[in-house]
Short mmCIF file of C-alpha atoms in Angstrom, two decimals:
data_model
loop_
_atom_site.label_atom_id
_atom_site.label_comp_id
_atom_site.label_asym_id
_atom_site.label_seq_id
_atom_site.Cartn_x
_atom_site.Cartn_y
_atom_site.Cartn_z
CA MET A 30 0.00 0.00 0.00
CA LYS A 31 2.77 2.36 0.90
CA LYS A 32 4.58 1.39 -2.28
CA LEU A 33 1.52 2.17 -4.42
CA LEU A 34 1.16 5.57 -2.77
CA ASP A 35 4.80 6.28 -3.43
CA ILE A 36 4.39 5.45 -7.14
CA ILE A 37 1.31 7.69 -7.43
CA VAL A 38 3.13 10.60 -5.75
CA ARG A 39 6.04 10.08 -8.12
CA ILE A 40 3.79 10.17 -11.20
CA PHE A 41 2.15 13.38 -10.04
CA ARG A 42 5.56 14.93 -9.40
CA PHE A 43 6.66 13.90 -12.90
CA ILE A 44 3.64 15.60 -14.50
CA PHE A 45 4.31 18.68 -12.40
CA PHE A 46 7.93 18.54 -13.55
CA ILE A 47 6.88 18.62 -17.24
CA PHE A 48 4.85 21.78 -16.65
CA TYR A 49 7.71 23.33 -14.69
CA TYR A 50 10.08 22.55 -17.60
CA LEU A 51 7.75 24.22 -20.12
CA LYS A 52 7.36 27.26 -17.85
CA GLU A 53 11.13 27.63 -17.59
CA LEU A 54 11.42 27.32 -21.39
CA VAL A 55 8.93 30.14 -21.96
CA LEU A 56 10.51 32.35 -19.28
CA SER A 57 14.05 31.91 -20.57
CA SER A 58 12.96 32.57 -24.16
CA LEU A 59 11.33 35.83 -23.07
CA PHE A 60 14.47 36.79 -21.13
CA ILE A 61 16.78 36.15 -24.05
CA ALA A 62 14.42 37.89 -26.50
CA TYR A 63 14.51 40.97 -24.25
CA ASP A 64 18.30 40.82 -24.12
CA ILE A 65 18.63 40.55 -27.89
CA ILE A 66 16.16 43.29 -28.75
CA THR A 67 17.40 45.95 -26.31
CA PRO A 68 20.61 47.48 -27.66
CA LYS A 69 22.48 47.95 -24.36
CA ASP A 70 25.14 45.41 -23.53
CA LEU A 71 25.13 44.53 -19.82
CA MET A 72 26.20 40.92 -20.09
CA LYS A 73 28.81 39.44 -17.76
CA PRO A 74 29.34 35.92 -19.04
CA GLY A 75 31.39 33.32 -17.22
CA ILE A 76 31.90 29.59 -16.84
CA VAL A 77 31.21 28.18 -13.37
CA GLU A 78 31.92 24.81 -11.80
CA VAL A 79 29.05 23.36 -9.75
CA PRO A 80 29.28 20.14 -7.70
CA VAL A 81 26.64 17.49 -8.41
CA ASP A 82 25.32 15.02 -5.83
CA LEU A 83 23.15 12.89 -8.12
CA LYS A 84 23.98 9.21 -8.64
CA ASN A 85 21.49 8.08 -11.28
CA ASP A 86 22.37 8.63 -14.96
CA THR A 87 18.80 9.54 -15.93
CA ALA A 88 18.72 12.11 -13.15
CA ILE A 89 21.97 13.65 -14.41
CA ILE A 90 20.60 13.95 -17.96
CA ALA A 91 17.41 15.57 -16.69
CA PHE A 92 19.49 17.93 -14.54
CA ALA A 93 21.65 19.01 -17.50
CA ASN A 94 18.60 19.56 -19.71
CA LEU A 95 16.86 21.57 -17.01
CA ILE A 96 19.96 23.74 -16.54
CA SER A 97 20.02 24.47 -20.26
CA MET A 98 16.39 25.53 -20.12
CA THR A 99 16.59 27.91 -17.14
CA PRO A 100 17.11 31.62 -17.93
CA GLY A 101 20.70 32.58 -18.57
CA SER A 102 22.50 29.28 -18.05
CA LEU A 103 23.74 26.53 -20.36
CA SER A 104 25.33 23.24 -19.35
CA MET A 105 28.68 22.79 -21.04
CA ASP A 106 30.73 19.89 -19.74
CA MET A 107 31.03 17.27 -17.04
CA ASN A 108 34.00 15.52 -15.52
CA PRO A 109 34.34 11.72 -16.01
CA GLU A 110 33.51 10.92 -12.36
CA LYS A 111 30.14 12.71 -12.76
CA THR A 112 30.72 14.86 -9.69
CA LYS A 113 31.09 18.32 -11.25
CA ILE A 114 29.17 20.09 -13.99
CA TYR A 115 30.39 23.19 -15.84
CA ILE A 116 27.81 25.84 -16.60
CA HIS A 117 28.01 28.85 -18.91
CA ALA A 118 26.12 31.73 -17.29
CA MET A 119 25.07 34.94 -18.99
CA TYR A 120 24.74 37.17 -15.93
CA LEU A 121 27.39 36.30 -13.37
CA HIS A 122 27.20 39.12 -10.84
CA ASP A 123 27.80 36.89 -7.83
CA LYS A 124 29.18 33.39 -8.19
CA GLN A 125 28.03 32.02 -4.84
CA GLU A 126 24.49 33.23 -5.40
CA PHE A 127 24.35 31.50 -8.80
CA VAL A 128 25.66 28.20 -7.41
CA ASP A 129 23.20 28.34 -4.51
CA LYS A 130 20.30 28.94 -6.89
CA ILE A 131 21.25 25.95 -9.04
CA LYS A 132 21.76 23.66 -6.03
CA ASN A 133 18.71 24.65 -4.03
CA GLU A 134 16.06 25.01 -6.72
CA LEU A 135 16.92 22.69 -9.58
CA GLU A 136 18.88 19.86 -8.00
CA LYS A 137 16.39 19.50 -5.16
CA LYS A 138 13.54 19.10 -7.66
CA ILE A 139 15.45 16.51 -9.68
CA HIS A 140 16.38 14.65 -6.50
CA GLN A 141 12.75 14.41 -5.41
CA ILE A 142 11.56 13.04 -8.75
CA PHE A 143 14.25 10.78 -10.14
CA GLU A 144 15.93 9.31 -7.05
CA MET B 19 -1.41 32.45 -54.82
CA GLU B 20 -5.05 32.58 -53.69
CA LEU B 21 -5.39 31.21 -50.17
CA GLN B 22 -8.61 29.51 -49.04
CA THR B 23 -8.28 30.75 -45.45
CA SER B 24 -9.92 33.52 -43.46
CA PRO B 25 -8.38 37.04 -43.68
CA VAL B 26 -6.75 36.89 -40.22
CA LEU B 27 -5.08 33.58 -40.97
CA THR B 28 -3.98 34.81 -44.40
CA PHE B 29 -2.27 37.80 -42.81
CA ALA B 30 -0.63 35.53 -40.24
CA ILE B 31 0.64 33.21 -42.98
CA TYR B 32 2.21 35.99 -45.03
CA PHE B 33 3.71 37.65 -41.95
CA SER B 34 5.24 34.37 -40.75
CA PHE B 35 6.70 33.67 -44.20
CA PHE B 36 8.26 37.14 -44.15
CA ASN B 37 9.79 36.67 -40.68
CA LEU B 38 11.18 33.24 -41.47
CA THR B 39 12.73 34.45 -44.72
CA ILE B 40 14.46 37.34 -42.95
CA GLY B 41 15.74 34.81 -40.42
CA LEU B 42 17.14 32.62 -43.19
CA PHE B 43 19.05 35.56 -44.67
CA MET B 44 20.50 36.41 -41.25
CA GLY B 45 21.64 32.82 -40.90
CA LEU B 46 23.25 33.09 -44.34
CA TYR B 47 25.17 36.18 -43.21
CA ARG B 48 26.53 34.37 -40.14
CA LEU B 49 27.34 31.32 -42.29
CA LEU B 50 29.42 33.40 -44.68
CA THR B 51 31.23 35.59 -42.13
CA GLY B 52 31.31 33.31 -39.05
CA PRO B 53 34.89 33.36 -37.82
CA THR B 54 35.10 29.76 -36.64
CA LEU B 55 33.63 26.35 -37.43
CA PRO B 56 31.30 26.11 -34.36
CA ASP B 57 29.58 29.32 -35.46
CA ARG B 58 28.63 27.63 -38.70
CA ILE B 59 27.36 24.54 -36.86
CA VAL B 60 25.12 26.83 -34.80
CA VAL B 61 23.71 28.17 -38.07
CA MET B 62 22.84 24.60 -39.09
CA ASP B 63 20.72 24.29 -35.95
CA LEU B 64 19.01 27.61 -36.67
CA VAL B 65 18.22 26.68 -40.28
CA ALA B 66 16.69 23.40 -39.12
CA SER B 67 14.31 25.21 -36.76
CA LEU B 68 13.48 27.74 -39.47
CA SER B 69 12.68 25.01 -41.99
CA ILE B 70 10.39 23.27 -39.48
CA GLY B 71 8.60 26.62 -39.24
CA LEU B 72 8.45 26.98 -43.02
CA ILE B 73 6.95 23.50 -43.37
CA VAL B 74 4.32 24.33 -40.75
CA VAL B 75 3.33 27.56 -42.50
CA TYR B 76 3.16 25.73 -45.83
CA ILE B 77 0.88 23.09 -44.29
CA ILE B 78 -1.50 25.77 -43.02
CA ALA B 79 -1.44 27.59 -46.38
CA THR B 80 -2.24 24.54 -48.52
CA GLY B 81 -3.92 22.06 -46.17
CA GLN B 82 -1.54 19.21 -47.05
CA THR B 83 -0.87 17.68 -43.63
CA VAL B 84 1.35 14.96 -45.12
CA PHE B 85 4.35 17.26 -44.89
CA LEU B 86 4.47 16.90 -41.09
CA ASN B 87 6.45 13.70 -41.74
CA VAL B 88 9.20 15.88 -43.17
CA ALA B 89 9.25 17.93 -39.97
CA VAL B 90 9.68 14.75 -37.91
CA ALA B 91 12.57 13.64 -40.14
CA ILE B 92 14.29 17.03 -39.89
CA ALA B 93 13.97 17.12 -36.10
CA LEU B 94 15.63 13.70 -35.89
CA LEU B 95 18.36 14.20 -38.47
CA VAL B 96 19.60 17.54 -37.17
CA PHE B 97 20.30 16.04 -33.75
CA MET B 98 22.42 13.35 -35.43
CA GLY B 99 24.20 16.01 -37.48
CA ASN B 100 25.01 18.08 -34.39
CA ILE B 101 26.47 15.11 -32.51
CA ALA B 102 28.50 14.07 -35.56
CA PHE B 103 29.93 17.58 -35.99
CA ALA B 104 30.86 17.79 -32.30
CA LYS B 105 32.64 14.42 -32.43
CA TYR B 106 34.45 15.50 -35.59
CA LEU B 107 35.62 18.74 -33.95
CA ILE B 108 37.02 16.91 -30.92
CA ARG B 109 38.72 14.26 -33.05
CA ARG B 110 40.28 16.85 -35.35
CA ILE B 111 42.09 18.55 -32.47
CA LYS B 112 43.47 15.25 -31.14
CA LYS B 113 45.43 14.46 -34.32
CA MET C 30 -12.50 32.16 -33.28
CA ILE C 31 -10.04 29.29 -33.65
CA ASP C 32 -8.51 31.20 -36.57
CA TRP C 33 -7.58 34.10 -34.30
CA ILE C 34 -5.89 31.84 -31.74
CA ALA C 35 -3.98 29.94 -34.42
CA ALA C 36 -2.91 33.21 -36.07
CA PHE C 37 -1.65 34.44 -32.70
CA PHE C 38 0.41 31.28 -32.17
CA LEU C 39 1.82 31.45 -35.72
CA ILE C 40 2.89 35.07 -35.37
CA ALA C 41 4.37 34.53 -31.90
CA GLY C 42 6.33 31.49 -33.05
CA SER C 43 7.73 33.19 -36.14
CA LEU C 44 8.70 36.25 -34.06
CA PHE C 45 10.60 34.03 -31.60
CA MET C 46 12.44 32.43 -34.53
CA LEU C 47 13.28 35.87 -35.95
CA VAL C 48 14.62 36.89 -32.53
CA ALA C 49 16.81 33.78 -32.47
CA ALA C 50 18.18 34.68 -35.92
CA ILE C 51 18.90 38.26 -34.82
CA GLY C 52 20.67 36.84 -31.77
CA VAL C 53 22.87 34.65 -33.95
CA VAL C 54 23.98 37.74 -35.86
CA LYS C 55 24.28 40.08 -32.88
CA LEU C 56 25.67 38.18 -29.88
CA SER C 57 29.40 38.10 -29.42
CA ASP C 58 30.64 34.51 -29.21
CA VAL C 59 29.67 30.88 -29.79
CA TYR C 60 28.28 30.16 -26.34
CA MET C 61 25.99 33.19 -26.31
CA ARG C 62 24.67 32.24 -29.76
CA MET C 63 24.00 28.78 -28.40
CA HIS C 64 21.84 30.38 -25.68
CA ALA C 65 19.71 32.06 -28.36
CA ILE C 66 19.34 28.93 -30.48
CA THR C 67 18.54 26.41 -27.80
CA LYS C 68 15.86 28.50 -26.12
CA ALA C 69 14.17 30.89 -28.53
CA ALA C 70 14.23 28.71 -31.65
CA SER C 71 12.86 25.67 -29.80
CA LEU C 72 10.02 27.70 -28.33
CA GLY C 73 9.24 29.12 -31.80
CA ALA C 74 8.97 25.65 -33.32
CA ILE C 75 6.74 24.46 -30.46
CA LEU C 76 4.36 27.44 -30.81
CA MET C 77 3.99 26.93 -34.57
CA LEU C 78 3.23 23.22 -34.11
CA VAL C 79 0.57 24.17 -31.54
CA ALA C 80 -1.01 26.35 -34.25
CA VAL C 81 -1.11 23.42 -36.69
CA SER C 82 -2.68 21.06 -34.17
CA LEU C 83 -5.32 23.68 -33.34
CA LEU C 84 -6.34 24.05 -36.98
CA TYR C 85 -6.42 20.38 -38.02
CA VAL C 86 -8.37 18.23 -35.58
CA GLN C 87 -7.06 14.81 -36.64
CA TRP C 88 -5.31 12.14 -34.57
CA ILE C 89 -2.44 11.68 -37.00
CA VAL C 90 -1.62 15.41 -37.02
CA TRP C 91 -1.67 15.58 -33.23
CA ILE C 92 0.57 12.53 -32.82
CA GLU C 93 3.11 13.80 -35.35
CA ALA C 94 3.14 17.30 -33.88
CA LEU C 95 3.64 15.81 -30.40
CA MET C 96 6.53 13.73 -31.75
CA VAL C 97 8.27 16.80 -33.14
CA VAL C 98 7.72 18.74 -29.90
CA VAL C 99 9.15 15.93 -27.76
CA PHE C 100 12.17 15.51 -30.04
CA VAL C 101 12.91 19.23 -30.05
CA ILE C 102 12.54 19.58 -26.26
CA LEU C 103 14.69 16.55 -25.51
CA THR C 104 17.43 16.97 -28.11
CA ALA C 105 18.07 20.72 -28.31
CA PRO C 106 19.83 20.98 -24.88
CA ILE C 107 21.91 17.84 -25.54
CA ALA C 108 23.04 19.10 -28.94
CA SER C 109 24.03 22.49 -27.53
CA HIS C 110 25.87 20.73 -24.67
CA MET C 111 27.93 18.70 -27.16
CA ILE C 112 28.76 21.67 -29.39
CA ALA C 113 29.73 23.91 -26.46
CA LYS C 114 31.97 21.15 -25.10
CA ALA C 115 33.64 20.65 -28.49
CA ALA C 116 34.07 24.40 -29.00
CA HIS C 117 35.71 24.80 -25.59
CA LYS C 118 38.02 21.83 -26.16
CA THR C 119 39.25 23.27 -29.45
CA ASN C 120 40.03 26.64 -27.75
CA MET C 121 37.62 28.82 -29.69
CA PRO C 122 38.04 32.54 -28.91
CA LYS C 123 35.70 33.93 -26.26
CA GLY C 124 33.98 37.29 -26.40
CA PRO C 125 34.81 40.40 -24.32
CA ASN C 126 34.26 41.01 -20.58
CA TYR C 127 34.31 37.43 -19.35
CA VAL C 128 34.26 37.29 -15.55
CA MET C 129 35.75 33.85 -14.97
CA ASP C 130 36.41 30.57 -16.71
CA GLU C 131 36.74 27.61 -14.37
CA LEU C 132 36.83 25.08 -17.21
CA GLU C 133 40.12 26.50 -18.48
CA GLY C 134 42.86 23.86 -18.30
CA VAL C 135 40.64 21.16 -16.76
CA ASP C 136 40.91 17.75 -18.40
CA THR C 137 37.45 16.21 -18.79
CA ASP C 138 38.31 13.45 -21.27
CA ILE C 139 37.01 10.01 -20.43
CA PRO C 140 40.09 7.74 -20.21
CA ASP C 141 40.34 4.96 -22.78
CA LYS C 142 39.43 1.55 -21.47
CA ALA C 143 41.64 -0.39 -23.88
#
């Protein structure tokens, strides 16, 4: 019984995750459209290393895709031990803030659904 | 060409054709002047998305829904092409 | 009524694609252009396919449009990941005012098993 409940909760979280993914896609497209259309150039790009605590391969793929779809970040590379991911960020005003945002929002969601 | 659609949809079709054509010419500019090889690979991705859009607008203009198969094929093949180009770039630097 | 909604989706999708094309011309290096392609162009394709599936109420059209949407959503980030990795490994020039680059000089090759 507890197992069945767990599966149902997982399915609902997965459906919620699809909608979250689409919302992030729309938001990031609007952000980048605004950046392209306005002529001023305020970008501070940089490449940041973020530690990853996920074990499952499917979870890592979903994490990389979700990073690419959030506004202003793009996953670039990963080390062979699958413990660090390298992210290209468009607005890097504060490195620690960016890393915290990735760890607390995105990785927590992936951890709840896929592991 | 006389379209059999309502006036709003006709305007939308012509406007979308215009936008997509301008986009194709911008891609052509970056393809000709792009300083490095990855810039040109990025243009390949852009042209694939633009041609999916062109197929969609053509379907709405003529009513021939068979052409959606072409969109499926393009969406699959471009992914293969991107991966192949990336592998080729990495292998070229190793030699 | 359905014509108005479909026309709105068509125009929005083609405008997003035009914005992606402008971004490819305007932005300053490969990685920034990849940002424009993988987000704006994918969303443009998805919006236009929504317009088609609103206008033609047939199962085969819906299934094929859904196939294209799923392929685009799943494969666009992976393709941009591979190209950005290859571009960084081959030392492509980066644009101005970069803050930091923590991938510089890091070896991420998978060692050969043979």
